[in-house]
XYZ file of C-alpha atoms in Angstrom:
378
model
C 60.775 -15.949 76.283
C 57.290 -15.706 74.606
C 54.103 -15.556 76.456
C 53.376 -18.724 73.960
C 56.011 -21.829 73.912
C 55.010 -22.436 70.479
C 56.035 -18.828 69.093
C 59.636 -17.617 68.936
C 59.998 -14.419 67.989
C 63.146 -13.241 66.454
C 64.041 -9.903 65.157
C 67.067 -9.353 62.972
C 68.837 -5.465 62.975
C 70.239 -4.671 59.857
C 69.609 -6.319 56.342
C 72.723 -6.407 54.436
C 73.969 -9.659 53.223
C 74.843 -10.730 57.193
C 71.391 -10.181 58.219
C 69.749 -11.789 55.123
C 71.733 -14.567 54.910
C 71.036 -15.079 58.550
C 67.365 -15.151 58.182
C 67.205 -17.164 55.443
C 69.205 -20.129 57.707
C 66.957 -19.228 59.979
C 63.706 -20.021 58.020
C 65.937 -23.012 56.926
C 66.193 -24.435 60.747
C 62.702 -23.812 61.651
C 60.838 -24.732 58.421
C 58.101 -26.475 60.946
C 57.776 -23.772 63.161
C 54.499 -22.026 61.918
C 54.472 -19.668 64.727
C 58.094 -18.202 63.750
C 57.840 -14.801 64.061
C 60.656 -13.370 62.435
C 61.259 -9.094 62.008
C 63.836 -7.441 59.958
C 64.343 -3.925 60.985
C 66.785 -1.663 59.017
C 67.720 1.815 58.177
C 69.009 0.792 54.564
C 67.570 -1.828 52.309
C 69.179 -3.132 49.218
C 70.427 -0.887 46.847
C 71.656 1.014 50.011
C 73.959 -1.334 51.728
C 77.627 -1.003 52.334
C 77.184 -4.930 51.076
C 75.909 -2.949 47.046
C 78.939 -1.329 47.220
C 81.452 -3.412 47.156
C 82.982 -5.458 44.374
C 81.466 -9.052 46.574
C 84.849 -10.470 45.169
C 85.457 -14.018 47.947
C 88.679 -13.730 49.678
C 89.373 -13.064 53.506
C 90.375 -9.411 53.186
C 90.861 -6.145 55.800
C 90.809 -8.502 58.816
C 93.597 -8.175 61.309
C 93.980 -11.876 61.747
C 92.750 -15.020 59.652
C 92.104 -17.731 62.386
C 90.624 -20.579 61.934
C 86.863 -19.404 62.726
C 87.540 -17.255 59.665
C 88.296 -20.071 57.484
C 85.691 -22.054 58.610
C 82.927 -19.375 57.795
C 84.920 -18.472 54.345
C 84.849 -22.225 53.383
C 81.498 -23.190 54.261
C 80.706 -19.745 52.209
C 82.733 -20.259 49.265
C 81.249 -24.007 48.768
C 77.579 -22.412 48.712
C 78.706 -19.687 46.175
C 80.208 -22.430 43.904
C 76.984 -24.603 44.420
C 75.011 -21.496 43.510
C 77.025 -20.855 40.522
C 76.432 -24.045 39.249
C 72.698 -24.265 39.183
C 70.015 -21.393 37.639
C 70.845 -19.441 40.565
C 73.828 -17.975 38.619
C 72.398 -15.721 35.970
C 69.424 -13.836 38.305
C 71.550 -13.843 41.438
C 75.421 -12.097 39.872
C 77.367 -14.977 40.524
C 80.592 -15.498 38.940
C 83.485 -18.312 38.664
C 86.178 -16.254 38.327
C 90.357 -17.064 37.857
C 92.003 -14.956 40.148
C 95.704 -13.549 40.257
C 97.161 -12.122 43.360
C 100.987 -10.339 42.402
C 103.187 -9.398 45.323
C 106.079 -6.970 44.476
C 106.603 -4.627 41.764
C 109.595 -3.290 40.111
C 111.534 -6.426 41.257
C 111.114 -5.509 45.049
C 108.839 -6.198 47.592
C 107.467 -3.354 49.960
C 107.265 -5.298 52.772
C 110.668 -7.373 53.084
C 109.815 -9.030 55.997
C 107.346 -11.304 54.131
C 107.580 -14.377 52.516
C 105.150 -14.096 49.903
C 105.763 -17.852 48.510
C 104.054 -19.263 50.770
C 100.631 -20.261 50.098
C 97.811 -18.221 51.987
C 95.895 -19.684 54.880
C 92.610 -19.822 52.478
C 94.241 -22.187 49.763
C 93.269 -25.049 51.045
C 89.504 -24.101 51.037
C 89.490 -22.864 47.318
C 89.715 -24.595 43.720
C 93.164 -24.967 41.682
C 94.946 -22.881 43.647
C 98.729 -23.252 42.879
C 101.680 -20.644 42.880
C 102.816 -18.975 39.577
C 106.131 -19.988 38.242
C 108.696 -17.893 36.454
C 107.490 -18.251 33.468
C 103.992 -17.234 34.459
C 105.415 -14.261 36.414
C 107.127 -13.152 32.966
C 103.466 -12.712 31.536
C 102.535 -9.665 34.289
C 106.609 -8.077 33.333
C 105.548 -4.904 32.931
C 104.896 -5.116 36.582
C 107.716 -6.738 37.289
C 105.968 -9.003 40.473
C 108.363 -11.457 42.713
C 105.537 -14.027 43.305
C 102.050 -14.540 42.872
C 99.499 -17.641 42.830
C 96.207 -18.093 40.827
C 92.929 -19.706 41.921
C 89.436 -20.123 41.414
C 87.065 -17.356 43.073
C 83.870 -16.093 43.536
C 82.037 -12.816 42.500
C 78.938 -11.828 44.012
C 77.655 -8.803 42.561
C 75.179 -8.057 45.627
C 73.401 -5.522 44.162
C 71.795 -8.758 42.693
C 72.058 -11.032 45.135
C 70.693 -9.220 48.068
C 66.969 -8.571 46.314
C 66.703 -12.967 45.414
C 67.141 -13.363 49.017
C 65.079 -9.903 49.973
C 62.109 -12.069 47.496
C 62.631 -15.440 48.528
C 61.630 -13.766 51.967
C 58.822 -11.882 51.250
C 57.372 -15.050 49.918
C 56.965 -16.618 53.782
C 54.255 -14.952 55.739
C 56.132 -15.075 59.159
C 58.854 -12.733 57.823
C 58.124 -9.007 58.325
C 60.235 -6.460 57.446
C 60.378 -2.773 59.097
C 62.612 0.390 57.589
C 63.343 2.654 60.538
C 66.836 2.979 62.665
C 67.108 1.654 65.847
C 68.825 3.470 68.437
C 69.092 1.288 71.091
C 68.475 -2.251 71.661
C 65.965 -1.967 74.656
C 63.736 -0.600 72.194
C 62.898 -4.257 71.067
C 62.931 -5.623 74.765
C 59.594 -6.637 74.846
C 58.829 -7.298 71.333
C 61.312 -10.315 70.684
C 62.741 -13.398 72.442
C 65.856 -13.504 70.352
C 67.217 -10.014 68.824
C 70.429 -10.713 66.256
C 72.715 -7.702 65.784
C 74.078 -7.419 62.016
C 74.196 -3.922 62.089
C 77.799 -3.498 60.869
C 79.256 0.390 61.544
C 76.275 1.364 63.380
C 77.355 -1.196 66.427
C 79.622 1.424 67.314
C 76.619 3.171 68.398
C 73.892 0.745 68.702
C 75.488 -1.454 71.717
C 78.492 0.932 71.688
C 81.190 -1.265 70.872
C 84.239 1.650 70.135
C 86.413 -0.553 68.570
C 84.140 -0.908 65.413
C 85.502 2.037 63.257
C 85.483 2.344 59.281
C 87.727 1.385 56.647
C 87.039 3.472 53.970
C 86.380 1.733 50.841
C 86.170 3.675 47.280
C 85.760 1.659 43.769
C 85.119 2.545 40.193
C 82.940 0.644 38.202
C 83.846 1.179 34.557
C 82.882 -0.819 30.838
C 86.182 -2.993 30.184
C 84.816 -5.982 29.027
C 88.082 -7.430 27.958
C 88.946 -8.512 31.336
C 87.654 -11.521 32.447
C 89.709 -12.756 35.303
C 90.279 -10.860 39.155
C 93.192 -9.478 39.812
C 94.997 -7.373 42.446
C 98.915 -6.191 42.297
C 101.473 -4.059 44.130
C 102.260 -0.892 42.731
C 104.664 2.013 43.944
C 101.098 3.591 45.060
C 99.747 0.757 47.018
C 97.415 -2.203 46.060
C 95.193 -2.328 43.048
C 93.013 -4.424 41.999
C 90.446 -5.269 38.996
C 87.574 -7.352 39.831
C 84.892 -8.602 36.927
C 81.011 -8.683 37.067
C 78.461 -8.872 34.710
C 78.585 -5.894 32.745
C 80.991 -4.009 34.535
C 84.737 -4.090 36.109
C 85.688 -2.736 39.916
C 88.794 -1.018 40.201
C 90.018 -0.552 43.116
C 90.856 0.525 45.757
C 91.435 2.444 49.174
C 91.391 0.952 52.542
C 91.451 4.167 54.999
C 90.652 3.430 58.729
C 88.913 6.196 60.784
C 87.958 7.748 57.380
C 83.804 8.674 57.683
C 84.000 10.377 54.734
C 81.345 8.712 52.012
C 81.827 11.500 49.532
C 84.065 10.909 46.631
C 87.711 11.850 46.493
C 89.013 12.755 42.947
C 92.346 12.054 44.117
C 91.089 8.681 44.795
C 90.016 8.105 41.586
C 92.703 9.264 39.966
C 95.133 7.219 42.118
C 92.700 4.345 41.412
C 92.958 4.647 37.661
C 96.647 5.104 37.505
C 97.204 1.730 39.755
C 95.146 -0.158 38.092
C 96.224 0.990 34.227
C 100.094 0.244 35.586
C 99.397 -3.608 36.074
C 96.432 -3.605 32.689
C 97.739 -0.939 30.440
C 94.502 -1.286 28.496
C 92.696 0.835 31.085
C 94.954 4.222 30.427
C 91.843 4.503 28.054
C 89.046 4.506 30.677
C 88.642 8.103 32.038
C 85.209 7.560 33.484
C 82.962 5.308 35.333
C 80.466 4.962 37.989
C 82.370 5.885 41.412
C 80.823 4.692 44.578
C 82.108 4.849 48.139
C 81.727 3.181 51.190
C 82.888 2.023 54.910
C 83.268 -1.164 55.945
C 82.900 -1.975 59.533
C 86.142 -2.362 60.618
C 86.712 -3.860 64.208
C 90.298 -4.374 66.256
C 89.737 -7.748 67.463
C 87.800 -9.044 64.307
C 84.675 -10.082 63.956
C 82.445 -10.626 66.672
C 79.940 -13.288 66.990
C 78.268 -14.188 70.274
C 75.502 -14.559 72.594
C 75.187 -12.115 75.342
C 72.299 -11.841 77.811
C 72.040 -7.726 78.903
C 71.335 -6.499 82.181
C 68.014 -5.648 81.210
C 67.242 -9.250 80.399
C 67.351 -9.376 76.424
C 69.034 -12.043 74.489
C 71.456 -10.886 71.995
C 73.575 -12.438 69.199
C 75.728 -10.459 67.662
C 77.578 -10.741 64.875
C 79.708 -7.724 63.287
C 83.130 -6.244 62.561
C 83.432 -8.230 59.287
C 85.246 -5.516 57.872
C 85.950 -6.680 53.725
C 85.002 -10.034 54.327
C 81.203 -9.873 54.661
C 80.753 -11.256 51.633
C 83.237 -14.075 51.983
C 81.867 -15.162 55.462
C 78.031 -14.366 55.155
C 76.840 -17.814 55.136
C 79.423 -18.962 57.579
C 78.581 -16.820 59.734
C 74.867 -17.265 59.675
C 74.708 -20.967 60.374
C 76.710 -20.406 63.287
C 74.671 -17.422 64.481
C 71.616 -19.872 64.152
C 73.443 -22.828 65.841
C 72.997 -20.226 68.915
C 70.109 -19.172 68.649
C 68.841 -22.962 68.537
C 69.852 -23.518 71.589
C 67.433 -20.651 73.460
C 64.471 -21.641 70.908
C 64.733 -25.086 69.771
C 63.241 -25.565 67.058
C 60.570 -28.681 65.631
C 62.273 -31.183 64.256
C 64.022 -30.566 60.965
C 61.940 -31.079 57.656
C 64.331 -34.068 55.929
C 64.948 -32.517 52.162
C 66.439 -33.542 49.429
C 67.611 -30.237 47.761
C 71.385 -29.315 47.493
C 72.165 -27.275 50.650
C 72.195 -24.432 48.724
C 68.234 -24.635 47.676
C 67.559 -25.564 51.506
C 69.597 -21.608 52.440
C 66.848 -20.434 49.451
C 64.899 -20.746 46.555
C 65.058 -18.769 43.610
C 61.360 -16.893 43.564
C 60.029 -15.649 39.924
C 59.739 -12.539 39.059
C 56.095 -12.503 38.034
C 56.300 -8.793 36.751
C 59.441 -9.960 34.149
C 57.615 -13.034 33.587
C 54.262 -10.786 32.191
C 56.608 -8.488 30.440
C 57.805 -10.826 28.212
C 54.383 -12.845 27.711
C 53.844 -8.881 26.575
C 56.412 -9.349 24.066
């Protein structure tokens, strides 16, 4: 521990939307604590993150197995999204309330024969109006031709949004310091924190060499379609699809390749993307360009892994990575638990009582003081 019983100093590797999330719960917990020293070290700050990327759409997705950890951290996630939605975090922040269709089959026939596919997903019972389609709903997507499908209400997070509100809301509190640079190993930051938390994603592979973190290839186009207003995702003779809303633009997707490293666009890709997603909203044979992005998620064999391990050389570690396509959809899941450890090696003051909504105790929305003189400009 620190030389001082009063300081705690905890240093967080990696700063996507795992490692923010994590330090703002974390600023949450130990609002009392003056002396919290808290460091965020990264390579790759926001716009740069795997997390800006993606299409933030909240559903458990490119995990092996959905157990009930994973619903726990998706449904305390998805009830702070919602929250946020509803209150003037919303507009600054990229956060949608989305409907959102899921079609299994196409052509009349299911790929996969050995699935029932009218049976409700693990994750209905943490979302709003779920409920299966009926016939006559199925008959709307016919060009398609789907043999099930279900509806329910979602979340959108366009990070790319959402990760500079919390990077701000940070920046604001003087015992957060953050620090660009890539960390190669772990026992560089022996004796400069009490508590180091590993959300470093991919890199884990390297950084505490954990092999069975390995990408999943991930490549999107973001295109202007602003007729589409609801999420969807569909079988197709070429694989899944899927169309996912935000603000001003609409993902199409997408690939899922494991042990791909590649990060540089594939025109086959994109053509494969386009012609999947134009097959289930024939409105889109029109779109021949858009913004293509790819990335790699940090796949891992036995999902994700969260835990407290002490190292030979003496440092306390929490890590917590392999989220795969669920980042988003576990982030603040994930973080309370990651800070439910680490209050038990640095307990913290007692807890300031508040009376904000839980999601305004995670983070307050700071003002953009350079927008605010633009417009007094104006």
């Amino acid at each position: 521990m620190s030389s001082s019983s009063n300081t705690y100093r905890i240093t967080i590797v990696g700063a996507g939307i795992i490692g923010l999330t994590t330090a703002c719960t974390l600023l949450k917990e130990y609002a009392t604590n003056e002396n919290l020293q808290l460091t965020i070290i990264s390579e790759k700050f926001t716009p740069e993150t795997t997390g800006d990327i993606s299409a933030g759409y909240w559903e458990p997705y490119g995990l092996k197995t959905i157990d009930e950890r994973i619903l726990r951290w998706a449904g305390y996630t998805y009830n702070i999204f919602l929250s946020e939605f509803f209150s003037i975090k919303a507009s600054c922040s990229g956060i949608m309330k989305v409907s959102s269709y899921r079609l299994y089959g196409f052509n009349g026939q299911n790929k996969d024969n050995n699935i029932n596919n009218t049976e409700k997903p693990k994750f209905s019972k943490l979302v709003r109006h779920f409920r299966l389609l009926d016939q006559h709903e199925l008959e709307t997507f016919d060009h398609l031709k789907p043999t099930s499908g279900f509806v329910m209400s979602s979340i959108v997070v366009e990070v790319s949004k959402y990760l500079p509100q919390l990077l701000r809301f940070l920046s604001q509190d003087n015992r957060v310091k953050f620090i660009k640079k890539k960390i190669h190993s772990l026992i560089e930051l022996k004796d400069q924190a009490d508590v180091i938390i590993n959300c470093t994603g991919l890199a884990s592979r390297y950084l505490v060499g954990d092999q069975t973190v390995r990408p999943a290839r991930g490549q999107v186009i973001r295109v202007y379609a602003p007729w589409i207003k609801s999420a969807y995702s569909f079988d197709t003779d070429e694989g899944v699809g899927y169309a996912i809303p935000q603000s001003d633009r609409v993902v199409l997707g997408g690939t899922f390749q494991l042990n791909d490293w590649n990060t540089k666009v594939d025109e086959n890709d994109t053509r494969k993307i386009l012609r999947m997603c134009a097959k289930a909203l024939p409105a889109l044979e029109q779109i021949h360009s858009g913004r293509v992005d790819v990335g790699l998620r940090p796949y891992r064999d036995d999902g994700v892994r969260l835990e407290h391990e002490k190292t030979i050389d003496g440092i306390n570690v929490i890590h917590c990575y392999g989220h795969s396509g669920a980042g988003v959809t576990v982030s603040w899941g994930c973080a309370k638990d990651v800070v439910d450890i680490v209050k038990t090696l640095l307990p913290p003051n007692s807890k300031r009582q508040d009376n904000l909504p839980e999601h305004e105790q995670l983070w307050r929305l700071i003002p953009n003081f350079k927008y605010i003189i633009l417009r007094a400009k104006i």
